């Protein structure tokens, strides 16, 4: 969900262009969203700043008219699948999670997951359950993109992607980046190359060392050509690897089948608070994407089996709801929890749902 300032900027721009004081210049603007899902991200922000960043806190919200969709599924399933879901009461369970109506026996935020969800207590078992059959299907992008592991934080991603990557046959190709800082001659002693190689900036910077194979699923880290579907956060399959180019193909959506020949590009951290001024890393702007964070998964749907790594519990509004609603059937969900613990934290800011 976008920050309220984005909506207010559009409003001011349209008023200036059309020279009227009517909201959005008197033009119709269609906004789509779900307040049960993840709210705008405010770095270091607590509940108060997050609430203030939401469009509900904007004076423009009073000008909106609302239409509600009757289906709660992330994907539109077949009639048979829908009947099975209703029999398991999964749609109602999702609404209860999203609206905070489920409460734990001892602590309200800690709820039990449905019995239709499979549980594992070791990371290896989660890999095997979610990506069972990967050796036979690694050349099928449609199969690969339907299976994913969702984590709560960035920290486990490297481990998960490495293990799944090792399951795909074929040799690795290693690609190293080149780093640069402002006033390189002056700062060479202050910022040695070995230190620059270790720097990360969340999902804004690619890693210094990329180890890739043909048939890997990767995520683009920057916008290149939105009209062709080459946008930040999109998932691709690697069709071919060379010394200086990666040949990628869009795997889903309206741009499915589009191909992209990707060179190395200078990438910045995208953060004014980054400790090293003028830092750039020249590397392929991608990241291996057999696993991704739940925040990145918002807006995407997966038709196959998904795994939820709940060793670190969710910490912000709507994250559990987003994770559980990425598939069409609860039996496609496998969760990794700590031993003998089948509860998880469900954070809901009730003021958004009133």
PDB file of C-alpha atoms in Angstrom, residues 26-301:
ATOM      1  CA  UNK A  26     -12.265  16.900 -10.769  1.00  0.00           C
ATOM      2  CA  UNK A  27     -10.993  13.696 -12.390  1.00  0.00           C
ATOM      3  CA  UNK A  28     -11.982  10.169 -11.427  1.00  0.00           C
ATOM      4  CA  UNK A  29      -9.158   8.280  -9.739  1.00  0.00           C
ATOM      5  CA  UNK A  30      -9.510   4.557  -9.051  1.00  0.00           C
ATOM      6  CA  UNK A  31      -7.603   3.260  -6.020  1.00  0.00           C
ATOM      7  CA  UNK A  32      -7.461  -0.453  -5.266  1.00  0.00           C
ATOM      8  CA  UNK A  33      -6.402  -1.853  -1.916  1.00  0.00           C
ATOM      9  CA  UNK A  34      -7.231  -3.851   1.176  1.00  0.00           C
ATOM     10  CA  UNK A  35      -6.631  -2.445   4.652  1.00  0.00           C
ATOM     11  CA  UNK A  36      -6.241  -5.993   5.949  1.00  0.00           C
ATOM     12  CA  UNK A  37      -2.977  -6.174   4.024  1.00  0.00           C
ATOM     13  CA  UNK A  38       0.407  -4.653   4.794  1.00  0.00           C
ATOM     14  CA  UNK A  39       0.365  -0.881   5.340  1.00  0.00           C
ATOM     15  CA  UNK A  40       2.927   1.690   4.100  1.00  0.00           C
ATOM     16  CA  UNK A  41       6.436   0.939   5.299  1.00  0.00           C
ATOM     17  CA  UNK A  42       7.882   3.643   7.549  1.00  0.00           C
ATOM     18  CA  UNK A  43      11.572   2.904   8.303  1.00  0.00           C
ATOM     19  CA  UNK A  44      11.959   2.643  12.063  1.00  0.00           C
ATOM     20  CA  UNK A  45       8.346   3.701  12.537  1.00  0.00           C
ATOM     21  CA  UNK A  46       6.107   2.515  15.353  1.00  0.00           C
ATOM     22  CA  UNK A  47       2.329   2.176  15.208  1.00  0.00           C
ATOM     23  CA  UNK A  48       1.692   5.933  15.316  1.00  0.00           C
ATOM     24  CA  UNK A  49       3.800   6.934  12.284  1.00  0.00           C
ATOM     25  CA  UNK A  50       2.473   3.964  10.290  1.00  0.00           C
ATOM     26  CA  UNK A  51      -1.106   5.013  11.035  1.00  0.00           C
ATOM     27  CA  UNK A  52      -0.299   8.586  10.000  1.00  0.00           C
ATOM     28  CA  UNK A  53       1.238   7.380   6.716  1.00  0.00           C
ATOM     29  CA  UNK A  54      -1.911   5.559   5.629  1.00  0.00           C
ATOM     30  CA  UNK A  55      -4.335   7.117   3.150  1.00  0.00           C
ATOM     31  CA  UNK A  56      -7.074   6.896   5.792  1.00  0.00           C
ATOM     32  CA  UNK A  57      -5.296   9.686   7.658  1.00  0.00           C
ATOM     33  CA  UNK A  58      -5.500  11.982   4.629  1.00  0.00           C
ATOM     34  CA  UNK A  59      -8.294  14.583   4.272  1.00  0.00           C
ATOM     35  CA  UNK A  60      -8.804  13.174   0.765  1.00  0.00           C
ATOM     36  CA  UNK A  61     -10.137   9.938   2.226  1.00  0.00           C
ATOM     37  CA  UNK A  62     -13.434  11.689   3.022  1.00  0.00           C
ATOM     38  CA  UNK A  63     -13.878  12.343  -0.708  1.00  0.00           C
ATOM     39  CA  UNK A  64     -13.754   8.645  -1.619  1.00  0.00           C
ATOM     40  CA  UNK A  65     -16.619   6.329  -2.495  1.00  0.00           C
ATOM     41  CA  UNK A  66     -16.182   2.629  -1.831  1.00  0.00           C
ATOM     42  CA  UNK A  67     -16.963  -0.576  -3.708  1.00  0.00           C
ATOM     43  CA  UNK A  68     -16.225  -3.974  -2.159  1.00  0.00           C
ATOM     44  CA  UNK A  69     -15.337  -7.187  -3.994  1.00  0.00           C
ATOM     45  CA  UNK A  70     -17.277 -10.292  -2.849  1.00  0.00           C
ATOM     46  CA  UNK A  71     -14.402 -12.773  -3.160  1.00  0.00           C
ATOM     47  CA  UNK A  72     -11.584 -12.947  -0.607  1.00  0.00           C
ATOM     48  CA  UNK A  73      -9.270 -15.217  -2.607  1.00  0.00           C
ATOM     49  CA  UNK A  74      -5.963 -13.980  -4.006  1.00  0.00           C
ATOM     50  CA  UNK A  75      -6.578 -16.157  -7.057  1.00  0.00           C
ATOM     51  CA  UNK A  76      -9.879 -17.005  -8.711  1.00  0.00           C
ATOM     52  CA  UNK A  77     -10.067 -20.799  -8.197  1.00  0.00           C
ATOM     53  CA  UNK A  78     -12.116 -23.350 -10.044  1.00  0.00           C
ATOM     54  CA  UNK A  79     -15.631 -24.051  -8.767  1.00  0.00           C
ATOM     55  CA  UNK A  80     -14.493 -27.387  -7.332  1.00  0.00           C
ATOM     56  CA  UNK A  81     -11.607 -25.750  -5.491  1.00  0.00           C
ATOM     57  CA  UNK A  82     -13.927 -23.029  -4.182  1.00  0.00           C
ATOM     58  CA  UNK A  83     -16.312 -25.662  -2.802  1.00  0.00           C
ATOM     59  CA  UNK A  84     -13.406 -27.420  -1.074  1.00  0.00           C
ATOM     60  CA  UNK A  85     -12.237 -24.136   0.438  1.00  0.00           C
ATOM     61  CA  UNK A  86     -15.705 -23.325   1.723  1.00  0.00           C
ATOM     62  CA  UNK A  87     -15.987 -26.801   3.235  1.00  0.00           C
ATOM     63  CA  UNK A  88     -12.761 -26.119   5.138  1.00  0.00           C
ATOM     64  CA  UNK A  89     -14.064 -22.635   6.055  1.00  0.00           C
ATOM     65  CA  UNK A  90     -10.806 -21.150   4.765  1.00  0.00           C
ATOM     66  CA  UNK A  91     -12.249 -17.913   3.288  1.00  0.00           C
ATOM     67  CA  UNK A  92     -13.903 -17.100   6.623  1.00  0.00           C
ATOM     68  CA  UNK A  93     -10.690 -17.983   8.452  1.00  0.00           C
ATOM     69  CA  UNK A  94      -8.731 -15.560   6.238  1.00  0.00           C
ATOM     70  CA  UNK A  95     -11.195 -12.764   6.984  1.00  0.00           C
ATOM     71  CA  UNK A  96     -10.943 -13.507  10.699  1.00  0.00           C
ATOM     72  CA  UNK A  97      -7.151 -13.283  10.509  1.00  0.00           C
ATOM     73  CA  UNK A  98      -7.231 -10.063   8.492  1.00  0.00           C
ATOM     74  CA  UNK A  99      -9.748  -8.383  10.791  1.00  0.00           C
ATOM     75  CA  UNK A 100      -8.184  -9.577  14.046  1.00  0.00           C
ATOM     76  CA  UNK A 101     -11.276 -11.498  15.146  1.00  0.00           C
ATOM     77  CA  UNK A 102      -9.233 -14.573  16.095  1.00  0.00           C
ATOM     78  CA  UNK A 103      -7.665 -14.383  19.524  1.00  0.00           C
ATOM     79  CA  UNK A 104      -5.354 -16.715  21.404  1.00  0.00           C
ATOM     80  CA  UNK A 105      -6.241 -18.299  24.720  1.00  0.00           C
ATOM     81  CA  UNK A 106      -3.392 -16.715  26.691  1.00  0.00           C
ATOM     82  CA  UNK A 107      -2.288 -13.785  24.513  1.00  0.00           C
ATOM     83  CA  UNK A 108      -4.755 -12.224  22.044  1.00  0.00           C
ATOM     84  CA  UNK A 109      -2.227 -11.718  19.220  1.00  0.00           C
ATOM     85  CA  UNK A 110      -0.974 -15.323  19.279  1.00  0.00           C
ATOM     86  CA  UNK A 111      -3.374 -17.480  17.289  1.00  0.00           C
ATOM     87  CA  UNK A 112      -3.512 -21.103  16.149  1.00  0.00           C
ATOM     88  CA  UNK A 113      -3.168 -21.939  12.467  1.00  0.00           C
ATOM     89  CA  UNK A 114      -5.850 -24.157  10.848  1.00  0.00           C
ATOM     90  CA  UNK A 115      -5.439 -27.932  10.880  1.00  0.00           C
ATOM     91  CA  UNK A 116      -5.576 -27.974   7.065  1.00  0.00           C
ATOM     92  CA  UNK A 117      -2.146 -26.278   7.051  1.00  0.00           C
ATOM     93  CA  UNK A 118       0.837 -28.652   7.150  1.00  0.00           C
ATOM     94  CA  UNK A 119       3.469 -28.143   9.848  1.00  0.00           C
ATOM     95  CA  UNK A 120       7.209 -28.833   9.760  1.00  0.00           C
ATOM     96  CA  UNK A 121       9.783 -28.257  12.480  1.00  0.00           C
ATOM     97  CA  UNK A 122      13.061 -28.433  10.509  1.00  0.00           C
ATOM     98  CA  UNK A 123      14.150 -26.176   7.676  1.00  0.00           C
ATOM     99  CA  UNK A 124      15.195 -29.163   5.549  1.00  0.00           C
ATOM    100  CA  UNK A 125      11.721 -30.702   5.744  1.00  0.00           C
ATOM    101  CA  UNK A 126      10.220 -27.389   4.635  1.00  0.00           C
ATOM    102  CA  UNK A 127      12.473 -27.287   1.560  1.00  0.00           C
ATOM    103  CA  UNK A 128      11.602 -30.861   0.619  1.00  0.00           C
ATOM    104  CA  UNK A 129       7.858 -30.342   1.096  1.00  0.00           C
ATOM    105  CA  UNK A 130       7.580 -27.112  -0.885  1.00  0.00           C
ATOM    106  CA  UNK A 131      10.002 -27.945  -3.710  1.00  0.00           C
ATOM    107  CA  UNK A 132       9.324 -31.661  -3.988  1.00  0.00           C
ATOM    108  CA  UNK A 133       9.969 -32.656  -7.607  1.00  0.00           C
ATOM    109  CA  UNK A 134      12.274 -29.737  -8.431  1.00  0.00           C
ATOM    110  CA  UNK A 135      14.889 -31.996 -10.057  1.00  0.00           C
ATOM    111  CA  UNK A 136      12.306 -33.178 -12.581  1.00  0.00           C
ATOM    112  CA  UNK A 137      10.677 -29.767 -13.101  1.00  0.00           C
ATOM    113  CA  UNK A 138      13.599 -27.328 -12.882  1.00  0.00           C
ATOM    114  CA  UNK A 139      13.356 -26.586 -16.618  1.00  0.00           C
ATOM    115  CA  UNK A 140       9.655 -25.675 -16.341  1.00  0.00           C
ATOM    116  CA  UNK A 141       9.353 -21.969 -15.375  1.00  0.00           C
ATOM    117  CA  UNK A 142       5.602 -22.313 -14.795  1.00  0.00           C
ATOM    118  CA  UNK A 143       6.249 -24.962 -12.134  1.00  0.00           C
ATOM    119  CA  UNK A 144       9.085 -23.042 -10.476  1.00  0.00           C
ATOM    120  CA  UNK A 145       7.172 -19.780 -10.161  1.00  0.00           C
ATOM    121  CA  UNK A 146       4.247 -21.515  -8.436  1.00  0.00           C
ATOM    122  CA  UNK A 147       6.449 -22.662  -5.533  1.00  0.00           C
ATOM    123  CA  UNK A 148       7.984 -20.229  -3.072  1.00  0.00           C
ATOM    124  CA  UNK A 149       9.052 -19.855   0.555  1.00  0.00           C
ATOM    125  CA  UNK A 150       8.002 -16.664   2.353  1.00  0.00           C
ATOM    126  CA  UNK A 151      10.026 -15.298   5.256  1.00  0.00           C
ATOM    127  CA  UNK A 152       9.312 -12.555   7.768  1.00  0.00           C
ATOM    128  CA  UNK A 153      12.707 -10.839   7.370  1.00  0.00           C
ATOM    129  CA  UNK A 154      15.535 -10.571   4.834  1.00  0.00           C
ATOM    130  CA  UNK A 155      17.999 -12.485   6.979  1.00  0.00           C
ATOM    131  CA  UNK A 156      16.983 -16.106   6.071  1.00  0.00           C
ATOM    132  CA  UNK A 157      16.696 -15.423   2.323  1.00  0.00           C
ATOM    133  CA  UNK A 158      20.318 -16.151   1.451  1.00  0.00           C
ATOM    134  CA  UNK A 159      20.253 -19.520   3.228  1.00  0.00           C
ATOM    135  CA  UNK A 160      16.968 -20.601   1.628  1.00  0.00           C
ATOM    136  CA  UNK A 161      17.952 -19.522  -1.888  1.00  0.00           C
ATOM    137  CA  UNK A 162      21.309 -21.285  -1.617  1.00  0.00           C
ATOM    138  CA  UNK A 163      19.783 -24.603  -0.555  1.00  0.00           C
ATOM    139  CA  UNK A 164      17.098 -24.545  -3.268  1.00  0.00           C
ATOM    140  CA  UNK A 165      19.670 -23.492  -5.869  1.00  0.00           C
ATOM    141  CA  UNK A 166      21.798 -26.525  -5.019  1.00  0.00           C
ATOM    142  CA  UNK A 167      18.823 -28.760  -5.862  1.00  0.00           C
ATOM    143  CA  UNK A 168      18.879 -27.560  -9.483  1.00  0.00           C
ATOM    144  CA  UNK A 169      21.392 -29.513 -11.603  1.00  0.00           C
ATOM    145  CA  UNK A 170      24.094 -27.705 -13.521  1.00  0.00           C
ATOM    146  CA  UNK A 171      27.222 -25.649 -12.797  1.00  0.00           C
ATOM    147  CA  UNK A 172      27.228 -22.270 -11.103  1.00  0.00           C
ATOM    148  CA  UNK A 173      28.469 -19.103 -12.789  1.00  0.00           C
ATOM    149  CA  UNK A 174      29.986 -16.572 -10.378  1.00  0.00           C
ATOM    150  CA  UNK A 175      29.698 -12.830 -11.016  1.00  0.00           C
ATOM    151  CA  UNK A 176      31.553 -10.259  -8.890  1.00  0.00           C
ATOM    152  CA  UNK A 177      30.667  -6.580  -8.683  1.00  0.00           C
ATOM    153  CA  UNK A 178      32.794  -3.433  -8.846  1.00  0.00           C
ATOM    154  CA  UNK A 179      32.296  -0.805  -6.120  1.00  0.00           C
ATOM    155  CA  UNK A 180      32.924   2.926  -6.285  1.00  0.00           C
ATOM    156  CA  UNK A 181      32.667   5.865  -3.862  1.00  0.00           C
ATOM    157  CA  UNK A 182      32.871   9.653  -4.210  1.00  0.00           C
ATOM    158  CA  UNK A 183      36.404  11.098  -4.240  1.00  0.00           C
ATOM    159  CA  UNK A 184      37.847   7.641  -4.732  1.00  0.00           C
ATOM    160  CA  UNK A 185      41.468   8.787  -4.481  1.00  0.00           C
ATOM    161  CA  UNK A 186      40.827  10.407  -1.080  1.00  0.00           C
ATOM    162  CA  UNK A 187      38.546   7.729   0.354  1.00  0.00           C
ATOM    163  CA  UNK A 188      40.480   4.635  -0.772  1.00  0.00           C
ATOM    164  CA  UNK A 189      42.111   4.253   2.651  1.00  0.00           C
ATOM    165  CA  UNK A 190      38.942   5.067   4.584  1.00  0.00           C
ATOM    166  CA  UNK A 191      36.779   2.594   2.662  1.00  0.00           C
ATOM    167  CA  UNK A 192      38.883  -0.404   1.569  1.00  0.00           C
ATOM    168  CA  UNK A 193      37.510  -2.589  -1.214  1.00  0.00           C
ATOM    169  CA  UNK A 194      37.068  -5.563   1.107  1.00  0.00           C
ATOM    170  CA  UNK A 195      34.729  -3.524   3.290  1.00  0.00           C
ATOM    171  CA  UNK A 196      32.760  -2.138   0.339  1.00  0.00           C
ATOM    172  CA  UNK A 197      32.172  -5.677  -0.914  1.00  0.00           C
ATOM    173  CA  UNK A 198      30.283  -6.555   2.269  1.00  0.00           C
ATOM    174  CA  UNK A 199      27.801  -3.653   2.151  1.00  0.00           C
ATOM    175  CA  UNK A 200      24.103  -4.365   1.724  1.00  0.00           C
ATOM    176  CA  UNK A 201      21.012  -2.152   1.566  1.00  0.00           C
ATOM    177  CA  UNK A 202      18.016  -4.447   1.795  1.00  0.00           C
ATOM    178  CA  UNK A 203      16.481  -5.062  -1.610  1.00  0.00           C
ATOM    179  CA  UNK A 204      17.996  -1.944  -3.198  1.00  0.00           C
ATOM    180  CA  UNK A 205      21.486  -3.333  -3.827  1.00  0.00           C
ATOM    181  CA  UNK A 206      22.443  -6.622  -5.495  1.00  0.00           C
ATOM    182  CA  UNK A 207      25.007  -8.726  -3.669  1.00  0.00           C
ATOM    183  CA  UNK A 208      28.708  -8.298  -4.412  1.00  0.00           C
ATOM    184  CA  UNK A 209      28.903 -11.996  -5.329  1.00  0.00           C
ATOM    185  CA  UNK A 210      26.135 -13.548  -7.433  1.00  0.00           C
ATOM    186  CA  UNK A 211      26.153 -17.307  -8.009  1.00  0.00           C
ATOM    187  CA  UNK A 212      23.697 -18.167 -10.768  1.00  0.00           C
ATOM    188  CA  UNK A 213      22.556 -21.099 -12.886  1.00  0.00           C
ATOM    189  CA  UNK A 214      20.394 -21.547 -15.922  1.00  0.00           C
ATOM    190  CA  UNK A 215      16.715 -22.016 -14.862  1.00  0.00           C
ATOM    191  CA  UNK A 216      17.124 -19.959 -11.673  1.00  0.00           C
ATOM    192  CA  UNK A 217      14.192 -17.760 -10.651  1.00  0.00           C
ATOM    193  CA  UNK A 218      15.390 -14.199  -9.995  1.00  0.00           C
ATOM    194  CA  UNK A 219      13.810 -10.883  -9.014  1.00  0.00           C
ATOM    195  CA  UNK A 220      14.626  -7.560 -10.681  1.00  0.00           C
ATOM    196  CA  UNK A 221      15.824  -4.884  -8.238  1.00  0.00           C
ATOM    197  CA  UNK A 222      15.216  -1.768 -10.344  1.00  0.00           C
ATOM    198  CA  UNK A 223      12.767  -0.401 -12.901  1.00  0.00           C
ATOM    199  CA  UNK A 224      14.027  -0.696 -16.483  1.00  0.00           C
ATOM    200  CA  UNK A 225      11.010  -0.555 -18.830  1.00  0.00           C
ATOM    201  CA  UNK A 226       7.603  -0.617 -17.083  1.00  0.00           C
ATOM    202  CA  UNK A 227       5.664  -0.780 -20.367  1.00  0.00           C
ATOM    203  CA  UNK A 228       7.316  -4.129 -21.161  1.00  0.00           C
ATOM    204  CA  UNK A 229       6.965  -5.503 -17.634  1.00  0.00           C
ATOM    205  CA  UNK A 230      10.608  -4.950 -16.642  1.00  0.00           C
ATOM    206  CA  UNK A 231       9.894  -3.479 -13.209  1.00  0.00           C
ATOM    207  CA  UNK A 232      11.315  -3.746  -9.731  1.00  0.00           C
ATOM    208  CA  UNK A 233       9.979  -6.806  -7.919  1.00  0.00           C
ATOM    209  CA  UNK A 234       9.084  -8.775 -11.075  1.00  0.00           C
ATOM    210  CA  UNK A 235      10.213 -12.417 -11.221  1.00  0.00           C
ATOM    211  CA  UNK A 236      12.093 -13.926 -14.165  1.00  0.00           C
ATOM    212  CA  UNK A 237      13.635 -17.230 -15.185  1.00  0.00           C
ATOM    213  CA  UNK A 238      17.257 -17.272 -16.393  1.00  0.00           C
ATOM    214  CA  UNK A 239      17.288 -18.744 -19.905  1.00  0.00           C
ATOM    215  CA  UNK A 240      21.002 -18.281 -20.548  1.00  0.00           C
ATOM    216  CA  UNK A 241      24.105 -16.918 -18.834  1.00  0.00           C
ATOM    217  CA  UNK A 242      27.170 -15.378 -20.490  1.00  0.00           C
ATOM    218  CA  UNK A 243      30.152 -13.442 -19.188  1.00  0.00           C
ATOM    219  CA  UNK A 244      28.502 -10.040 -19.576  1.00  0.00           C
ATOM    220  CA  UNK A 245      24.796 -10.665 -20.152  1.00  0.00           C
ATOM    221  CA  UNK A 246      21.935 -12.570 -18.555  1.00  0.00           C
ATOM    222  CA  UNK A 247      19.054 -13.665 -20.768  1.00  0.00           C
ATOM    223  CA  UNK A 248      15.827 -13.495 -18.726  1.00  0.00           C
ATOM    224  CA  UNK A 249      12.192 -14.246 -19.492  1.00  0.00           C
ATOM    225  CA  UNK A 250       9.069 -12.940 -17.755  1.00  0.00           C
ATOM    226  CA  UNK A 251       7.294 -15.910 -16.169  1.00  0.00           C
ATOM    227  CA  UNK A 252       3.824 -14.591 -15.299  1.00  0.00           C
ATOM    228  CA  UNK A 253       1.328 -11.797 -15.805  1.00  0.00           C
ATOM    229  CA  UNK A 254       0.286  -9.857 -18.876  1.00  0.00           C
ATOM    230  CA  UNK A 255       3.913  -9.617 -20.074  1.00  0.00           C
ATOM    231  CA  UNK A 256       4.598 -13.357 -19.788  1.00  0.00           C
ATOM    232  CA  UNK A 257       7.112 -14.509 -22.388  1.00  0.00           C
ATOM    233  CA  UNK A 258       8.850 -11.132 -22.840  1.00  0.00           C
ATOM    234  CA  UNK A 259      12.621 -11.488 -22.887  1.00  0.00           C
ATOM    235  CA  UNK A 260      15.259  -9.200 -21.405  1.00  0.00           C
ATOM    236  CA  UNK A 261      19.019  -9.193 -22.052  1.00  0.00           C
ATOM    237  CA  UNK A 262      20.375  -7.720 -18.840  1.00  0.00           C
ATOM    238  CA  UNK A 263      23.880  -6.209 -18.499  1.00  0.00           C
ATOM    239  CA  UNK A 264      25.631  -5.106 -15.342  1.00  0.00           C
ATOM    240  CA  UNK A 265      24.423  -1.688 -14.192  1.00  0.00           C
ATOM    241  CA  UNK A 266      25.534   0.863 -11.570  1.00  0.00           C
ATOM    242  CA  UNK A 267      23.213   0.505  -8.569  1.00  0.00           C
ATOM    243  CA  UNK A 268      22.940   2.845  -5.606  1.00  0.00           C
ATOM    244  CA  UNK A 269      21.553   2.130  -2.120  1.00  0.00           C
ATOM    245  CA  UNK A 270      18.557   4.414  -2.694  1.00  0.00           C
ATOM    246  CA  UNK A 271      18.824   5.789   0.838  1.00  0.00           C
ATOM    247  CA  UNK A 272      20.038   9.260   1.826  1.00  0.00           C
ATOM    248  CA  UNK A 273      21.028   7.862   5.230  1.00  0.00           C
ATOM    249  CA  UNK A 274      23.454   5.314   3.748  1.00  0.00           C
ATOM    250  CA  UNK A 275      26.739   5.811   5.654  1.00  0.00           C
ATOM    251  CA  UNK A 276      29.016   6.080   2.592  1.00  0.00           C
ATOM    252  CA  UNK A 277      28.302   9.050   0.273  1.00  0.00           C
ATOM    253  CA  UNK A 278      28.250   8.422  -3.454  1.00  0.00           C
ATOM    254  CA  UNK A 279      28.458   4.637  -3.141  1.00  0.00           C
ATOM    255  CA  UNK A 280      27.606   2.666  -6.295  1.00  0.00           C
ATOM    256  CA  UNK A 281      27.889  -1.033  -7.097  1.00  0.00           C
ATOM    257  CA  UNK A 282      28.094  -2.190 -10.719  1.00  0.00           C
ATOM    258  CA  UNK A 283      26.411  -5.579 -10.862  1.00  0.00           C
ATOM    259  CA  UNK A 284      23.441  -7.369 -12.421  1.00  0.00           C
ATOM    260  CA  UNK A 285      20.431  -5.786 -10.619  1.00  0.00           C
ATOM    261  CA  UNK A 286      18.852  -9.082  -9.604  1.00  0.00           C
ATOM    262  CA  UNK A 287      18.489 -11.395  -6.628  1.00  0.00           C
ATOM    263  CA  UNK A 288      17.801 -15.129  -6.545  1.00  0.00           C
ATOM    264  CA  UNK A 289      14.122 -15.533  -5.714  1.00  0.00           C
ATOM    265  CA  UNK A 290      13.132 -19.035  -4.651  1.00  0.00           C
ATOM    266  CA  UNK A 291      12.314 -17.280  -1.382  1.00  0.00           C
ATOM    267  CA  UNK A 292      11.175 -13.729  -0.691  1.00  0.00           C
ATOM    268  CA  UNK A 293       9.830 -11.714   2.200  1.00  0.00           C
ATOM    269  CA  UNK A 294       6.097 -11.552   2.807  1.00  0.00           C
ATOM    270  CA  UNK A 295       6.180  -7.793   2.158  1.00  0.00           C
ATOM    271  CA  UNK A 296       7.584  -8.433  -1.335  1.00  0.00           C
ATOM    272  CA  UNK A 297       4.948 -11.120  -1.952  1.00  0.00           C
ATOM    273  CA  UNK A 298       2.066  -8.685  -1.485  1.00  0.00           C
ATOM    274  CA  UNK A 299       0.252  -8.347  -4.787  1.00  0.00           C
ATOM    275  CA  UNK A 300       1.534 -11.683  -6.106  1.00  0.00           C
ATOM    276  CA  UNK A 301      -0.244 -15.054  -6.209  1.00  0.00           C
TER     277      UNK A 301
END
